Short mmCIF file of N, CA and C in Angstrom, two decimals:
data_model
loop_
_atom_site.label_atom_id
_atom_site.label_comp_id
_atom_site.label_asym_id
_atom_site.label_seq_id
_atom_site.Cartn_x
_atom_site.Cartn_y
_atom_site.Cartn_z
N UNK S 1 0.84 -1.18 0.00
CA UNK S 1 0.00 0.00 0.00
C UNK S 1 0.89 1.25 0.00
N UNK S 2 0.44 2.25 -0.73
CA UNK S 2 1.19 3.51 -0.78
C UNK S 2 0.28 4.65 -0.38
N UNK S 3 0.90 5.70 0.17
CA UNK S 3 0.16 6.87 0.64
C UNK S 3 0.35 8.04 -0.31
N UNK S 4 -0.74 8.77 -0.50
CA UNK S 4 -0.70 10.04 -1.22
C UNK S 4 -1.13 11.09 -0.22
N UNK S 5 -0.24 12.02 0.12
CA UNK S 5 -0.55 13.06 1.12
C UNK S 5 -1.15 14.28 0.42
N UNK S 6 -2.26 14.77 0.96
CA UNK S 6 -2.93 15.95 0.41
C UNK S 6 -3.40 16.84 1.55
N UNK S 7 -3.38 18.14 1.31
CA UNK S 7 -4.00 19.09 2.24
C UNK S 7 -5.08 19.80 1.42
N UNK S 8 -6.33 19.46 1.71
CA UNK S 8 -7.45 19.98 0.93
C UNK S 8 -8.55 20.45 1.86
N UNK S 9 -9.41 21.33 1.37
CA UNK S 9 -10.59 21.69 2.15
C UNK S 9 -11.68 20.65 1.90
N UNK S 10 -12.80 20.79 2.57
CA UNK S 10 -13.86 19.77 2.49
C UNK S 10 -14.42 19.59 1.09
N UNK S 11 -14.56 20.66 0.34
CA UNK S 11 -15.07 20.57 -1.03
C UNK S 11 -14.09 19.81 -1.91
N UNK S 12 -12.82 20.13 -1.78
CA UNK S 12 -11.79 19.44 -2.56
C UNK S 12 -11.72 17.96 -2.19
N UNK S 13 -11.92 17.64 -0.90
CA UNK S 13 -11.93 16.23 -0.50
C UNK S 13 -13.09 15.49 -1.15
N UNK S 14 -14.23 16.13 -1.27
CA UNK S 14 -15.37 15.51 -1.94
C UNK S 14 -15.03 15.23 -3.40
N UNK S 15 -14.36 16.15 -4.04
CA UNK S 15 -13.96 15.97 -5.43
C UNK S 15 -12.95 14.83 -5.54
N UNK S 16 -11.97 14.79 -4.65
CA UNK S 16 -10.95 13.73 -4.69
C UNK S 16 -11.60 12.35 -4.55
N UNK S 17 -12.53 12.25 -3.62
CA UNK S 17 -13.24 10.97 -3.43
C UNK S 17 -13.98 10.57 -4.69
N UNK S 18 -14.69 11.53 -5.28
CA UNK S 18 -15.48 11.25 -6.49
C UNK S 18 -14.58 10.84 -7.66
N UNK S 19 -13.45 11.51 -7.81
CA UNK S 19 -12.50 11.19 -8.90
C UNK S 19 -12.02 9.74 -8.77
N UNK S 20 -11.63 9.34 -7.57
CA UNK S 20 -11.14 7.97 -7.37
C UNK S 20 -12.25 6.94 -7.50
N UNK S 21 -13.43 7.26 -6.99
CA UNK S 21 -14.56 6.34 -7.12
C UNK S 21 -14.95 6.16 -8.59
N UNK S 22 -15.00 7.26 -9.34
CA UNK S 22 -15.35 7.21 -10.76
C UNK S 22 -14.34 6.37 -11.54
N UNK S 23 -13.06 6.45 -11.16
CA UNK S 23 -12.01 5.68 -11.83
C UNK S 23 -11.95 4.24 -11.31
N UNK S 24 -12.81 3.93 -10.34
CA UNK S 24 -12.88 2.60 -9.72
C UNK S 24 -11.53 2.18 -9.12
N UNK S 25 -10.89 3.15 -8.47
CA UNK S 25 -9.63 2.88 -7.76
C UNK S 25 -9.97 2.74 -6.28
N UNK S 26 -9.81 1.54 -5.72
CA UNK S 26 -10.08 1.36 -4.28
C UNK S 26 -9.11 2.20 -3.45
N UNK S 27 -9.63 2.82 -2.39
CA UNK S 27 -8.80 3.69 -1.55
C UNK S 27 -9.38 3.75 -0.15
N UNK S 28 -8.53 4.19 0.77
CA UNK S 28 -8.94 4.53 2.13
C UNK S 28 -8.35 5.88 2.45
N UNK S 29 -8.97 6.60 3.38
CA UNK S 29 -8.46 7.91 3.77
C UNK S 29 -8.13 7.87 5.26
N UNK S 30 -6.89 8.17 5.57
CA UNK S 30 -6.44 8.25 6.96
C UNK S 30 -6.72 9.67 7.46
N UNK S 31 -7.19 9.81 8.68
CA UNK S 31 -7.55 11.10 9.30
C UNK S 31 -8.79 11.73 8.67
N UNK S 32 -9.65 10.90 8.08
CA UNK S 32 -10.83 11.44 7.41
C UNK S 32 -11.73 12.21 8.37
N UNK S 33 -11.88 11.76 9.60
CA UNK S 33 -12.76 12.40 10.56
C UNK S 33 -12.01 13.25 11.57
N UNK S 34 -10.79 13.65 11.23
CA UNK S 34 -9.93 14.38 12.17
C UNK S 34 -10.61 15.63 12.73
N UNK S 35 -11.29 16.41 11.90
CA UNK S 35 -11.87 17.66 12.38
C UNK S 35 -12.96 17.43 13.41
N UNK S 36 -13.54 16.24 13.44
CA UNK S 36 -14.58 15.94 14.40
C UNK S 36 -14.06 15.52 15.76
N UNK S 37 -12.76 15.38 15.92
CA UNK S 37 -12.20 14.93 17.18
C UNK S 37 -12.08 16.03 18.23
N UNK S 38 -12.03 17.26 17.78
CA UNK S 38 -11.79 18.36 18.70
C UNK S 38 -12.94 19.36 18.65
N UNK S 39 -13.41 19.81 19.82
CA UNK S 39 -14.48 20.81 19.83
C UNK S 39 -13.97 22.16 19.35
N UNK S 40 -14.89 23.00 18.96
CA UNK S 40 -14.51 24.34 18.52
C UNK S 40 -14.62 24.48 17.02
N UNK S 41 -14.13 25.58 16.54
CA UNK S 41 -14.21 25.86 15.12
C UNK S 41 -13.30 24.94 14.31
N UNK S 42 -13.84 24.35 13.25
CA UNK S 42 -13.03 23.51 12.38
C UNK S 42 -12.20 24.39 11.45
N UNK S 43 -10.97 24.01 11.23
CA UNK S 43 -10.08 24.77 10.37
C UNK S 43 -10.51 24.64 8.92
N UNK S 44 -11.00 23.46 8.51
CA UNK S 44 -11.49 23.29 7.15
C UNK S 44 -10.50 22.65 6.20
N UNK S 45 -9.24 22.61 6.55
CA UNK S 45 -8.24 21.95 5.71
C UNK S 45 -7.25 21.22 6.59
N UNK S 46 -7.18 19.92 6.43
CA UNK S 46 -6.27 19.10 7.20
C UNK S 46 -5.51 18.20 6.26
N UNK S 47 -4.31 17.84 6.66
CA UNK S 47 -3.57 16.86 5.88
C UNK S 47 -4.18 15.50 6.13
N UNK S 48 -4.51 14.84 5.07
CA UNK S 48 -5.03 13.48 5.15
C UNK S 48 -4.23 12.65 4.16
N UNK S 49 -4.17 11.38 4.40
CA UNK S 49 -3.47 10.48 3.48
C UNK S 49 -4.49 9.59 2.79
N UNK S 50 -4.35 9.47 1.48
CA UNK S 50 -5.14 8.51 0.72
C UNK S 50 -4.25 7.28 0.55
N UNK S 51 -4.78 6.14 0.90
CA UNK S 51 -4.06 4.89 0.79
C UNK S 51 -4.61 4.12 -0.40
N UNK S 52 -3.72 3.74 -1.31
CA UNK S 52 -4.11 2.94 -2.48
C UNK S 52 -3.14 1.77 -2.61
N UNK S 53 -3.56 0.75 -3.33
CA UNK S 53 -2.70 -0.40 -3.59
C UNK S 53 -1.53 0.05 -4.47
N UNK S 54 -0.42 -0.66 -4.34
CA UNK S 54 0.78 -0.31 -5.11
C UNK S 54 0.49 -0.20 -6.60
N UNK S 55 -0.30 -1.11 -7.13
CA UNK S 55 -0.57 -1.12 -8.57
C UNK S 55 -1.48 0.03 -9.01
N UNK S 56 -2.19 0.66 -8.08
CA UNK S 56 -3.08 1.79 -8.41
C UNK S 56 -2.44 3.15 -8.14
N UNK S 57 -1.26 3.14 -7.52
CA UNK S 57 -0.64 4.39 -7.06
C UNK S 57 -0.41 5.39 -8.19
N UNK S 58 0.22 4.97 -9.26
CA UNK S 58 0.55 5.89 -10.36
C UNK S 58 -0.71 6.50 -10.96
N UNK S 59 -1.72 5.68 -11.19
CA UNK S 59 -2.96 6.18 -11.77
C UNK S 59 -3.70 7.14 -10.85
N UNK S 60 -3.75 6.81 -9.55
CA UNK S 60 -4.43 7.67 -8.59
C UNK S 60 -3.70 9.01 -8.46
N UNK S 61 -2.39 8.96 -8.39
CA UNK S 61 -1.60 10.18 -8.27
C UNK S 61 -1.77 11.08 -9.49
N UNK S 62 -1.79 10.49 -10.67
CA UNK S 62 -1.97 11.26 -11.89
C UNK S 62 -3.35 11.92 -11.93
N UNK S 63 -4.39 11.16 -11.58
CA UNK S 63 -5.74 11.72 -11.56
C UNK S 63 -5.85 12.89 -10.58
N UNK S 64 -5.32 12.71 -9.38
CA UNK S 64 -5.41 13.76 -8.37
C UNK S 64 -4.56 14.97 -8.75
N UNK S 65 -3.42 14.72 -9.36
CA UNK S 65 -2.57 15.82 -9.82
C UNK S 65 -3.30 16.68 -10.85
N UNK S 66 -4.06 16.04 -11.73
CA UNK S 66 -4.81 16.77 -12.75
C UNK S 66 -5.79 17.76 -12.12
N UNK S 67 -6.36 17.40 -10.98
CA UNK S 67 -7.35 18.25 -10.32
C UNK S 67 -6.73 19.25 -9.35
N UNK S 68 -5.66 18.86 -8.68
CA UNK S 68 -5.17 19.66 -7.56
C UNK S 68 -3.72 20.12 -7.69
N UNK S 69 -3.07 19.84 -8.79
CA UNK S 69 -1.66 20.21 -8.97
C UNK S 69 -0.84 19.80 -7.75
N UNK S 70 -1.08 18.59 -7.27
CA UNK S 70 -0.45 18.06 -6.06
C UNK S 70 1.03 17.85 -6.24
#
């Protein structure tokens, strides 16, 4: 498994999820619920890691780069 590190706001995270789902690339997101762990105002952008299989890494990275210049 390989990690792709991104710092995105909530709207961009929704787009990233949709891009990977549309491409049928299985993934998991580490720290997905991070903003819900602490009371108070949410910052809106946190570093999260997308985990993909080794064989999907290049394709996932290219797709996300096209959208976010990662």
